[in-house]
XYZ file of C-alpha atoms in Angstrom:
722
model
C -0.129 -0.096 -0.080
C 2.935 2.360 0.798
C 4.420 1.871 -2.612
C 1.091 2.603 -4.323
C 0.961 6.013 -2.363
C 4.478 6.709 -3.473
C 3.766 6.420 -7.182
C 3.756 9.924 -8.735
C 0.683 9.786 -11.154
C 0.377 13.414 -11.750
C 0.465 14.675 -15.465
C 2.675 14.553 -17.257
C 3.653 11.138 -16.358
C 7.192 10.804 -14.851
C 7.313 7.147 -14.013
C 9.604 5.542 -16.625
C 7.939 2.382 -16.414
C 4.255 3.838 -17.186
C 5.877 6.083 -19.834
C 7.449 3.076 -21.668
C 4.358 0.803 -21.226
C 2.006 3.541 -22.570
C 4.322 4.149 -25.603
C 4.423 0.457 -26.259
C 0.632 0.019 -26.004
C 0.272 3.277 -28.553
C 2.770 1.337 -30.937
C 0.734 -1.943 -30.630
C -2.895 -0.751 -31.036
C -2.702 2.536 -32.916
C -1.898 0.835 -36.224
C -4.501 -1.716 -35.872
C -7.400 0.637 -34.835
C -6.329 2.996 -37.699
C -5.968 0.256 -40.293
C -9.482 -0.722 -39.517
C -10.878 2.667 -40.849
C -8.357 2.659 -43.931
C -6.160 5.077 -42.482
C -2.352 4.306 -42.780
C -0.612 3.372 -39.568
C 1.788 6.108 -39.829
C -0.855 8.554 -39.506
C -2.347 6.694 -36.519
C 0.976 7.032 -34.707
C 1.224 10.681 -35.294
C -2.287 11.277 -34.346
C -1.741 9.087 -31.134
C 1.386 11.465 -30.402
C -0.922 14.424 -30.690
C -3.512 13.002 -28.201
C -1.070 12.075 -25.522
C 1.267 14.878 -26.110
C 1.548 18.088 -24.276
C -1.022 19.708 -26.652
C -3.598 16.829 -26.154
C -4.223 15.076 -22.921
C -0.895 15.913 -21.662
C -0.104 12.491 -20.433
C 3.432 12.590 -21.915
C 5.941 15.611 -22.053
C 8.388 15.744 -25.101
C 11.308 15.340 -22.721
C 14.753 14.302 -23.491
C 13.793 10.613 -23.520
C 11.320 11.063 -26.227
C 13.684 13.408 -28.175
C 16.273 10.748 -27.901
C 14.245 8.046 -29.179
C 12.708 10.277 -31.933
C 16.067 11.152 -33.124
C 17.133 7.623 -33.318
C 14.088 6.695 -35.294
C 14.588 9.468 -37.791
C 18.200 8.404 -38.310
C 16.778 4.988 -38.679
C 14.560 5.900 -41.458
C 17.414 7.639 -43.375
C 19.538 4.672 -42.696
C 17.148 2.110 -44.024
C 16.644 4.180 -47.056
C 20.250 4.083 -47.763
C 20.415 0.497 -46.790
C 17.523 -0.937 -49.271
C 18.365 1.392 -52.271
C 19.447 -0.463 -55.469
C 22.932 0.748 -55.786
C 23.246 -0.507 -59.447
C 19.901 1.137 -60.225
C 20.973 4.330 -58.450
C 24.442 4.690 -60.244
C 22.255 4.106 -63.498
C 19.754 6.912 -62.699
C 22.196 9.256 -61.335
C 21.616 11.860 -63.809
C 17.952 11.531 -63.252
C 18.344 11.846 -59.483
C 20.335 14.976 -59.993
C 17.549 16.408 -62.149
C 14.743 15.687 -59.879
C 16.723 16.759 -56.782
C 17.433 20.265 -58.395
C 13.804 20.483 -59.412
C 12.281 19.567 -56.227
C 14.549 21.990 -54.558
C 14.532 25.100 -56.889
C 10.756 25.318 -57.675
C 9.588 25.355 -53.985
C 12.691 27.573 -53.125
C 11.716 30.147 -55.833
C 7.900 30.011 -55.370
C 8.307 30.001 -51.321
C 10.525 32.923 -51.644
C 8.363 35.048 -53.817
C 5.027 34.128 -51.751
C 6.931 34.711 -48.327
C 8.340 38.257 -49.562
C 5.157 39.366 -51.354
C 2.184 37.915 -49.789
C 3.274 37.201 -46.107
C 5.473 40.422 -46.041
C 8.638 38.861 -44.678
C 12.153 40.243 -45.365
C 14.587 38.669 -48.109
C 16.581 36.516 -45.504
C 13.281 35.421 -43.549
C 11.658 34.551 -46.879
C 14.740 32.715 -48.054
C 15.078 30.662 -44.944
C 11.253 29.885 -45.076
C 11.434 28.789 -48.501
C 14.129 26.481 -47.953
C 12.131 24.785 -45.597
C 9.525 23.967 -48.362
C 12.241 22.416 -50.348
C 13.197 19.894 -47.927
C 11.396 16.449 -47.251
C 11.601 13.767 -45.027
C 11.006 10.082 -45.967
C 8.328 9.500 -43.305
C 6.110 7.300 -45.564
C 9.146 5.261 -46.876
C 8.308 2.316 -44.366
C 4.976 1.981 -46.306
C 6.734 1.375 -49.622
C 9.038 -1.037 -47.959
C 5.911 -2.995 -46.481
C 4.775 -3.577 -49.998
C 8.049 -4.599 -51.216
C 8.540 -1.898 -53.914
C 11.721 -0.005 -52.523
C 13.782 -0.909 -55.406
C 11.459 0.674 -58.157
C 13.203 3.499 -60.073
C 10.781 6.187 -58.800
C 11.834 5.435 -55.229
C 15.487 5.292 -56.014
C 15.161 8.798 -57.507
C 13.192 10.164 -54.788
C 15.783 8.789 -52.047
C 18.520 10.435 -53.946
C 16.800 13.676 -54.663
C 16.150 13.814 -50.754
C 19.916 13.984 -50.186
C 20.383 16.792 -52.569
C 17.537 18.857 -51.146
C 18.399 18.356 -47.593
C 22.154 19.138 -48.384
C 21.310 22.284 -50.316
C 18.734 23.700 -47.684
C 20.997 23.129 -44.813
C 23.717 24.932 -46.498
C 21.124 27.921 -47.024
C 20.473 27.460 -43.344
C 23.983 27.761 -42.450
C 24.498 30.850 -44.630
C 21.396 32.663 -43.619
C 22.232 31.939 -39.941
C 25.840 33.136 -40.477
C 24.680 36.216 -42.521
C 22.361 37.288 -39.772
C 25.202 37.303 -37.307
C 27.678 38.704 -39.744
C 29.783 35.526 -39.704
C 29.662 34.887 -43.404
C 33.075 35.095 -45.288
C 34.861 33.118 -48.159
C 36.687 31.295 -45.231
C 33.424 30.208 -43.727
C 32.502 28.611 -47.000
C 35.733 27.115 -47.622
C 35.668 25.665 -44.120
C 32.074 24.179 -44.660
C 33.009 22.838 -48.054
C 36.364 21.182 -47.115
C 34.710 19.436 -43.876
C 32.025 17.871 -45.949
C 34.432 16.734 -48.509
C 36.482 15.001 -45.858
C 33.292 13.606 -44.371
C 32.176 12.072 -47.427
C 35.737 10.510 -48.057
C 35.821 8.952 -44.655
C 32.666 7.351 -44.873
C 32.746 6.238 -48.422
C 36.389 4.836 -48.356
C 37.397 4.168 -44.733
C 33.977 2.721 -43.488
C 34.196 -0.264 -46.114
C 37.479 -1.205 -44.909
C 36.439 -1.488 -41.195
C 33.008 -3.201 -42.016
C 34.862 -5.900 -44.098
C 37.407 -6.361 -41.332
C 34.639 -6.904 -38.796
C 32.440 -9.040 -40.669
C 35.345 -11.405 -41.590
C 36.252 -11.839 -37.876
C 32.932 -11.684 -35.945
C 29.857 -13.789 -36.908
C 27.670 -13.299 -33.672
C 24.438 -12.015 -34.543
C 24.028 -9.621 -31.689
C 27.725 -7.960 -32.106
C 27.021 -7.526 -36.006
C 23.771 -5.686 -35.190
C 25.503 -3.455 -32.445
C 28.235 -2.770 -34.958
C 25.873 -1.712 -37.731
C 24.065 0.576 -35.248
C 27.604 1.933 -33.955
C 28.428 2.725 -37.783
C 25.226 4.380 -38.346
C 25.555 6.879 -35.373
C 29.410 7.314 -35.998
C 28.523 8.521 -39.569
C 25.776 10.808 -38.194
C 28.046 12.441 -35.656
C 30.850 12.850 -38.262
C 28.142 14.604 -40.310
C 27.339 17.015 -37.510
C 31.088 17.608 -37.272
C 31.293 18.652 -40.807
C 28.617 21.189 -40.300
C 25.602 19.018 -41.984
C 22.687 17.483 -40.463
C 23.129 14.023 -38.829
C 20.443 12.556 -41.313
C 23.159 12.939 -44.158
C 25.543 10.767 -42.274
C 22.667 7.949 -41.704
C 21.752 7.877 -45.262
C 25.537 7.470 -46.441
C 26.200 4.952 -43.696
C 23.151 2.953 -45.319
C 24.834 3.232 -48.790
C 28.122 1.840 -47.319
C 26.489 -1.134 -45.517
C 24.103 -1.822 -48.312
C 27.073 -4.115 -49.592
C 27.433 -5.762 -46.219
C 23.756 -6.552 -45.217
C 22.299 -8.994 -47.734
C 18.580 -8.241 -48.263
C 17.696 -11.922 -47.353
C 20.209 -12.142 -44.316
C 19.233 -12.532 -40.716
C 20.965 -9.466 -39.957
C 18.864 -7.420 -42.390
C 15.844 -8.986 -40.701
C 16.919 -7.868 -37.267
C 17.521 -4.272 -38.626
C 14.120 -3.965 -40.151
C 12.251 -5.617 -37.131
C 13.864 -3.442 -34.319
C 13.465 -0.238 -36.369
C 9.843 -0.955 -37.541
C 8.916 -2.259 -33.998
C 10.430 0.371 -31.793
C 12.680 3.269 -33.087
C 10.522 4.519 -36.180
C 7.216 4.476 -34.097
C 8.860 6.460 -31.549
C 10.019 9.011 -33.965
C 6.280 9.222 -35.640
C 4.931 9.749 -32.023
C 7.374 12.340 -31.024
C 6.387 14.220 -34.432
C 2.669 14.080 -33.305
C 3.809 15.474 -29.850
C 4.780 18.620 -31.775
C 1.366 19.405 -33.305
C -0.643 21.944 -31.681
C -4.220 22.197 -33.274
C -5.237 25.212 -31.183
C -2.915 27.464 -33.277
C -5.608 27.579 -35.964
C -7.913 29.426 -33.652
C -5.387 31.851 -32.282
C -5.987 34.475 -34.807
C -6.119 34.836 -38.625
C -2.284 35.566 -38.670
C -1.445 31.738 -38.009
C -4.198 30.662 -40.343
C -2.874 32.906 -43.239
C 0.615 31.781 -42.816
C -0.207 28.165 -42.765
C -2.432 28.351 -45.527
C 0.166 29.822 -47.785
C 2.930 27.255 -46.251
C 0.521 24.346 -47.234
C -0.328 25.478 -50.719
C 3.177 26.280 -51.733
C 4.672 23.335 -50.167
C 2.400 20.726 -51.473
C 1.818 22.631 -54.994
C 5.631 22.901 -55.731
C 6.308 19.403 -54.704
C 3.284 18.057 -57.042
C 4.769 20.275 -60.051
C 8.263 18.974 -59.523
C 7.176 15.317 -59.452
C 4.876 15.880 -62.375
C 7.620 17.475 -64.608
C 9.975 14.550 -63.662
C 7.424 12.117 -64.658
C 6.938 13.872 -68.080
C 10.552 14.409 -68.674
C 11.864 10.825 -67.936
C 8.653 9.088 -69.187
C 7.853 7.503 -65.949
C 4.182 6.067 -65.334
C 1.526 7.906 -63.564
C 1.898 5.521 -60.451
C 5.562 6.249 -60.478
C 4.937 9.992 -60.550
C 2.526 9.694 -57.687
C 4.986 7.678 -55.801
C 7.567 10.675 -56.289
C 5.211 13.309 -55.088
C 3.855 10.927 -51.993
C 7.313 10.522 -50.660
C 8.658 14.147 -51.427
C 5.587 15.982 -50.070
C 6.106 15.080 -46.308
C 7.893 17.417 -44.023
C 9.326 16.767 -40.621
C 12.959 16.434 -39.744
C 14.836 18.892 -41.583
C 11.701 21.231 -42.001
C 11.592 21.579 -38.061
C 15.256 21.753 -37.751
C 15.366 24.789 -40.154
C 12.286 26.470 -38.585
C 13.523 26.208 -34.989
C 16.892 27.684 -36.021
C 15.093 30.582 -37.530
C 12.717 30.962 -34.682
C 15.885 31.267 -32.327
C 17.814 33.747 -34.159
C 17.138 37.086 -32.824
C 17.855 40.000 -35.150
C 16.779 42.972 -32.977
C 14.208 44.304 -30.421
C 10.976 46.096 -30.425
C 10.340 49.402 -28.677
C 9.131 47.465 -25.629
C 12.174 45.429 -25.651
C 10.688 42.159 -27.022
C 12.966 40.216 -29.389
C 12.398 40.271 -33.106
C 12.965 36.926 -34.489
C 14.242 35.859 -38.090
C 10.860 33.803 -38.025
C 7.908 34.573 -35.872
C 5.435 32.379 -33.959
C 2.917 32.446 -36.882
C 5.606 30.547 -39.034
C 6.368 28.197 -36.382
C 2.721 27.296 -35.901
C 2.040 27.309 -39.572
C 4.941 24.498 -39.858
C 3.449 22.563 -37.142
C 0.144 22.187 -39.308
C 2.250 21.579 -42.374
C 3.927 18.645 -40.777
C 0.656 17.101 -39.812
C -1.094 17.702 -43.174
C 1.946 16.787 -45.332
C 2.615 13.498 -43.430
C -1.083 12.721 -43.992
C -1.218 13.492 -47.658
C 1.976 11.577 -48.176
C 0.941 8.436 -46.409
C -2.187 8.280 -48.405
C -0.508 8.897 -51.682
C 2.241 6.429 -51.033
C -0.253 3.683 -49.782
C -2.213 4.034 -52.822
C 0.894 4.206 -55.188
C 2.758 1.283 -53.454
C -0.433 -1.163 -53.892
C -0.490 -0.377 -57.697
C 3.324 -0.654 -58.188
C 3.319 -3.790 -56.169
C 0.578 -5.405 -58.375
C 2.458 -4.241 -61.602
C 5.685 -5.714 -60.158
C 3.824 -9.068 -59.797
C 2.468 -8.877 -63.543
C 5.730 -8.033 -64.700
C 7.473 -10.811 -62.970
C 9.898 -13.024 -65.004
C 8.185 -14.987 -67.803
C 9.461 -18.393 -66.386
C 7.911 -17.680 -62.979
C 5.796 -20.643 -63.259
C 8.544 -22.847 -63.640
C 9.867 -21.426 -60.445
C 7.133 -22.902 -58.457
C 8.494 -26.039 -59.247
C 11.754 -25.268 -57.931
C 12.993 -27.217 -54.745
C 16.378 -26.574 -53.191
C 18.299 -29.044 -50.835
C 21.120 -28.109 -48.700
C 23.448 -31.156 -47.789
C 24.594 -30.452 -44.036
C 27.612 -32.424 -42.717
C 29.971 -29.867 -41.292
C 28.740 -27.882 -38.307
C 31.110 -24.996 -38.918
C 29.508 -24.512 -42.404
C 25.771 -24.638 -41.425
C 25.152 -20.973 -41.555
C 26.977 -20.338 -44.713
C 25.304 -23.192 -46.480
C 21.933 -22.183 -45.220
C 22.519 -18.536 -46.311
C 23.537 -19.577 -49.572
C 20.397 -21.665 -50.225
C 18.383 -18.736 -49.135
C 20.071 -16.505 -51.722
C 19.107 -18.763 -54.341
C 15.696 -18.653 -53.538
C 15.876 -15.013 -54.583
C 13.197 -13.807 -52.180
C 10.655 -16.372 -53.539
C 9.101 -17.682 -50.371
C 7.128 -20.364 -52.331
C 10.318 -22.193 -53.228
C 10.804 -24.861 -50.465
C 14.227 -25.090 -48.870
C 15.213 -28.290 -47.420
C 18.113 -29.220 -45.125
C 19.636 -32.844 -45.195
C 21.614 -34.750 -42.769
C 22.545 -38.442 -43.682
C 23.159 -40.988 -41.018
C 25.238 -43.908 -41.810
C 25.615 -47.578 -40.431
C 28.994 -46.305 -39.301
C 27.441 -43.312 -37.700
C 24.859 -45.320 -35.998
C 27.418 -47.342 -34.344
C 29.024 -44.525 -32.912
C 25.655 -42.892 -31.839
C 26.112 -39.925 -34.135
C 22.457 -39.377 -35.039
C 22.267 -36.896 -32.059
C 25.081 -34.852 -33.563
C 23.075 -34.716 -36.793
C 20.038 -33.454 -34.912
C 22.064 -30.593 -33.312
C 23.212 -29.727 -37.126
C 19.649 -29.602 -38.349
C 18.287 -27.757 -35.415
C 20.860 -25.183 -35.991
C 20.136 -24.740 -39.637
C 16.184 -24.541 -38.825
C 17.056 -21.855 -36.440
C 19.287 -19.900 -38.746
C 16.668 -19.954 -41.460
C 14.206 -18.970 -39.209
C 16.089 -15.839 -38.221
C 15.859 -14.457 -41.728
C 11.852 -15.434 -41.585
C 12.366 -18.325 -43.827
C 11.491 -21.997 -43.394
C 13.870 -24.880 -43.824
C 12.305 -28.400 -43.755
C 14.852 -30.729 -41.687
C 15.378 -34.095 -43.490
C 17.265 -36.991 -41.885
C 17.886 -40.244 -43.667
C 19.357 -43.443 -42.619
C 21.481 -45.171 -45.445
C 24.525 -47.403 -45.960
C 26.494 -44.296 -47.337
C 26.177 -40.671 -47.618
C 26.152 -40.629 -51.637
C 23.275 -42.993 -51.732
C 21.532 -41.088 -49.107
C 21.702 -37.835 -50.903
C 20.851 -39.293 -54.191
C 17.966 -41.196 -53.056
C 16.697 -37.982 -51.178
C 16.997 -35.849 -54.154
C 14.822 -38.202 -56.098
C 12.289 -38.647 -53.550
C 11.677 -34.847 -52.897
C 11.963 -33.924 -56.606
C 14.822 -31.548 -55.928
C 15.925 -29.127 -58.511
C 19.021 -27.300 -56.887
C 21.302 -29.354 -54.834
C 23.843 -27.464 -52.708
C 26.817 -29.594 -51.285
C 29.632 -28.085 -49.101
C 33.359 -28.300 -49.987
C 35.397 -28.531 -46.796
C 38.475 -26.358 -46.853
C 40.938 -29.175 -45.870
C 40.968 -30.921 -49.289
C 43.797 -31.499 -51.416
C 43.950 -32.230 -55.253
C 43.711 -36.062 -54.612
C 40.546 -35.775 -52.365
C 39.151 -32.258 -53.707
C 35.602 -33.430 -54.320
C 35.967 -36.836 -52.597
C 34.443 -40.106 -53.983
C 31.028 -39.342 -52.354
C 30.645 -36.062 -54.276
C 31.998 -37.567 -57.351
C 29.372 -40.243 -57.181
C 26.545 -37.963 -56.485
C 27.730 -35.840 -59.482
C 27.422 -38.949 -61.748
C 24.208 -40.113 -60.658
C 22.257 -36.897 -60.239
C 21.289 -34.980 -63.345
C 19.734 -31.813 -61.475
C 22.032 -28.516 -60.990
C 24.512 -29.019 -58.417
C 26.444 -26.190 -56.517
C 29.614 -27.415 -54.745
C 30.225 -24.672 -52.431
C 33.367 -23.448 -50.507
C 32.967 -20.479 -48.398
C 36.414 -19.098 -47.531
C 34.845 -15.951 -45.915
C 31.242 -14.709 -45.396
C 29.246 -13.889 -48.297
C 28.521 -10.288 -47.440
C 32.228 -9.444 -47.363
C 32.718 -10.469 -51.096
C 33.113 -7.601 -53.640
C 32.787 -9.251 -57.126
C 31.474 -12.596 -58.822
C 33.932 -13.876 -61.545
C 32.441 -16.743 -63.692
C 34.339 -19.077 -65.845
C 32.150 -20.541 -68.579
C 33.273 -23.196 -71.043
C 32.661 -23.456 -74.720
C 29.179 -24.893 -75.724
C 27.708 -24.082 -72.363
C 24.665 -22.633 -73.710
C 24.039 -26.063 -75.244
C 23.445 -27.611 -71.867
C 19.722 -27.899 -70.693
C 20.298 -26.125 -67.545
C 21.967 -23.002 -69.001
C 19.468 -20.510 -68.450
C 18.636 -21.954 -64.970
C 22.284 -21.501 -63.565
C 22.669 -18.181 -65.405
C 19.619 -16.900 -64.015
C 20.524 -17.853 -60.438
C 23.891 -16.284 -60.780
C 22.462 -13.086 -62.045
C 19.881 -12.937 -59.117
C 22.828 -13.692 -56.738
C 24.734 -10.676 -58.077
C 21.654 -8.475 -58.128
C 20.567 -9.064 -54.738
C 23.750 -8.647 -52.981
C 24.712 -5.594 -55.228
C 27.761 -7.185 -56.674
C 29.381 -6.736 -60.251
C 29.631 -10.025 -62.080
C 32.341 -10.713 -64.503
C 31.937 -13.321 -66.975
C 35.158 -15.049 -68.646
C 33.664 -17.223 -71.742
C 34.238 -17.809 -75.644
C 32.930 -14.727 -77.855
C 29.736 -16.497 -78.925
C 28.732 -17.649 -75.511
C 29.220 -13.977 -74.248
C 26.996 -12.652 -76.946
C 24.078 -15.045 -75.827
C 24.749 -14.243 -72.034
C 25.019 -10.479 -72.671
C 21.612 -10.601 -74.489
C 20.043 -12.713 -71.466
C 21.603 -10.511 -68.834
C 20.534 -7.199 -70.395
C 16.981 -8.409 -71.086
C 16.188 -9.999 -67.366
C 18.682 -8.367 -65.046
C 18.493 -4.572 -66.041
C 20.247 -2.945 -63.331
C 23.033 -5.601 -62.705
C 26.718 -4.516 -63.343
C 27.993 -7.134 -65.725
C 31.327 -7.237 -67.461
C 32.662 -9.791 -70.263
C 36.038 -10.922 -71.199
C 36.638 -13.215 -73.779
C 38.254 -16.632 -72.687
C 38.463 -19.930 -74.470
C 41.797 -21.506 -73.699
C 40.988 -23.502 -70.632
C 44.825 -24.781 -70.789
C 45.448 -21.349 -69.564
C 43.248 -21.659 -66.456
C 45.844 -20.181 -64.106
C 45.484 -16.821 -65.550
C 42.615 -16.432 -63.090
C 45.262 -16.711 -60.306
C 46.317 -13.255 -61.537
C 42.779 -11.971 -62.225
C 41.129 -12.795 -58.918
C 41.227 -10.955 -55.878
C 41.041 -12.441 -52.255
C 37.460 -10.862 -51.991
C 36.107 -12.351 -55.195
C 33.642 -15.282 -55.569
C 34.983 -17.469 -58.188
C 32.470 -19.649 -59.758
C 33.405 -22.131 -62.168
C 30.634 -23.730 -64.657
C 31.714 -27.431 -64.810
C 30.218 -30.292 -67.025
C 29.641 -33.929 -66.417
C 31.553 -36.493 -68.638
C 29.632 -36.913 -71.899
C 27.746 -33.697 -71.598
C 27.759 -31.189 -74.544
C 30.355 -28.575 -72.988
C 32.404 -31.209 -71.288
C 36.258 -30.543 -71.508
C 39.069 -32.940 -70.780
C 40.746 -29.822 -69.031
C 37.997 -29.848 -66.355
C 39.760 -32.971 -64.796
C 42.808 -30.705 -63.992
C 40.455 -28.611 -61.927
C 41.300 -30.289 -58.415
C 44.767 -29.872 -58.815
C 44.700 -26.193 -59.781
C 42.015 -25.112 -57.206
C 43.814 -26.925 -54.333
C 47.218 -25.479 -55.148
C 46.394 -22.189 -56.382
C 43.078 -21.052 -55.134
C 43.185 -22.219 -51.465
C 41.795 -19.113 -50.098
C 39.371 -18.316 -52.678
C 35.732 -18.603 -52.209
C 34.479 -21.182 -54.719
C 31.373 -22.456 -56.244
C 31.591 -25.383 -58.769
C 28.191 -25.639 -60.680
C 27.040 -28.679 -62.587
C 24.345 -27.661 -64.857
C 21.133 -29.570 -65.165
C 21.371 -32.772 -67.612
C 18.906 -34.757 -69.276
C 19.244 -38.497 -68.321
C 19.270 -39.089 -72.027
C 21.755 -36.405 -72.798
C 24.712 -38.590 -71.705
C 25.181 -41.818 -73.700
C 25.553 -45.059 -71.942
C 29.257 -45.744 -72.745
C 30.203 -42.541 -71.008
C 28.347 -43.503 -67.974
C 30.103 -46.871 -68.015
C 33.555 -45.314 -68.226
C 32.658 -42.622 -65.500
C 31.247 -44.946 -63.191
C 33.584 -48.162 -63.478
C 33.150 -48.700 -59.646
C 29.428 -49.349 -60.302
C 30.025 -51.538 -63.308
C 32.804 -53.627 -61.443
C 30.225 -53.935 -58.565
C 27.418 -55.106 -60.773
C 29.848 -57.932 -62.392
C 30.801 -59.088 -59.275
C 27.251 -59.770 -58.329
C 26.359 -61.185 -61.539
C 29.385 -63.392 -61.494
C 28.324 -64.572 -57.920
C 24.857 -65.548 -59.344
C 26.239 -67.270 -62.121
C 28.289 -69.360 -60.028
C 25.348 -70.152 -57.837
C 23.374 -71.069 -60.836
C 25.929 -73.422 -62.141
C 26.215 -75.234 -58.646
C 22.488 -75.619 -58.691
C 22.317 -77.132 -62.089
C 24.924 -79.566 -61.098
C 23.148 -80.628 -57.916
C 19.926 -81.189 -59.929
C 21.791 -83.207 -62.672
C 23.180 -85.433 -59.964
C 19.698 -86.154 -58.610
């Protein structure tokens, strides 16, 4: 009873337990309630912040804790925007991004300056600063586009890139106006600002990747990796502030750098999305709602007049910029709508500019009251703009995302029907390779959740004698847990058989597997490179086989190098393995370099150009497989070396392939490798080749037949005696 009396329940609430509980319940129930009335959940969280904030029921004050979590949420949004952007598409559309960025900055700036100067009657510096606020936008509705899976659309890439341009230019204007109002602007001021910004960009783009690659190569603990990612995001944000620009610029650049190190289908990416969307981003939206004071609309015509001009200029100028961009670059109407929706919301940079202008004192009245660069009417009008623009943005992006998602499904690859028949099996034998093998299997799925993924462990007669079945169960449990951490389902299979190759072979046939992943342990030499078990599987199975040797984590690799033999396009599985490699390169934002004969390059180039689009592909003529060791000079330690092999008797088989174990075990020991055996039709290999390739099997059959023949002679002799 005493403890109940000691609780302080006065408003606003001060008990941290009650505060955090209230915020969590808002995050939980607000989206559910507002989705039922067809209102985007983002608006629900903002309105909830209005209700519980200091201008509503006053349940919560916008204290340092709310500001802290809100700032983290804003930086998280900008980080996710950089993390999810398609870098190849970004580079491909960089000219369009620059044009859109300048359009969506200059149109609001010019129209806003004129309206503020001539309609609202503010001075030139005040009008310029107010107009720069119109030019910026915050990607408040980006999580909606992410939810619908359309974040790699060109319109979204253009808008995200344009956001950086507008925010940088607007913040430069803010720095200039603030300096001019204080008389601090000089050539030295601009030189310091420009130099510090260039140093910041150089450090983030060139030093951060070295640190990230070093860390991910040495630490595979999931918690450590997530903490490291967050630390890099906030370090980049801090460096941006040191350089004289906003922290959101640093968060975005950190996302661009980490884009390569966080595969989109990885458990790490799933954790980043989960924590951000479950906690930090909702906190930011609630904190934005707590800023909104609806009562300003009834405090006089001044606030209403300013709010009306701000709303009309901000929304109209952004719409015109999006419409011009759509027409100039021949985008669809839905893409134009998406650009307007994402670029119309104002929150973070807008509020930062207005608060700085509000706090700048340029003089005093006759009564001694301060004259501010931007007055209270502008501050109140900006709060209204934040609420209305976030609402408009959410509804527009929701509508555009639905249409783009439907269009994306309709424009799926032509062979998508065949993909539904795909089944991927991962053979799990080595505990230290489970995570790498499962991750590779998930990447082969290419985000198609309908493709089943199986994990297989074989228990032989010898294993049963040593009670190794429990060891296999631990391996499968580890694989299932790892797959589930990235929201993928792995079906565990345990098979008891006389030997491993038989177990894998019959499991593949029983489950109708189309793609088989087998691990190549790093302690092999040229005599036992594949081993008799794997060689037996390659000879007996005609589906696509990937033999994988992960020398380092996949997310630390920088390039895919593919060696393709002559006549590879004559194989039945040519299009299948090519599509998988292109998808692998695209999902991991890696360039892919093909070494192949000129005719094969021509065919590969036409397919890659038609189906991949934004994948960065390079081609080098290579046909002399006797000179295979040239790859030891071409390859870097962070390259993934893919060799397209062939079974004996197949269309693309080369005698030089017999030397691969020697080359790979002696000259490429530290290289990450994938050996691909393309799908083969069983009738595509003649019987004489099979007999020559599988002499062990023929000898075994001969021995059995010889034994039967001896038994038959013995029986005939006994019957003859009778």
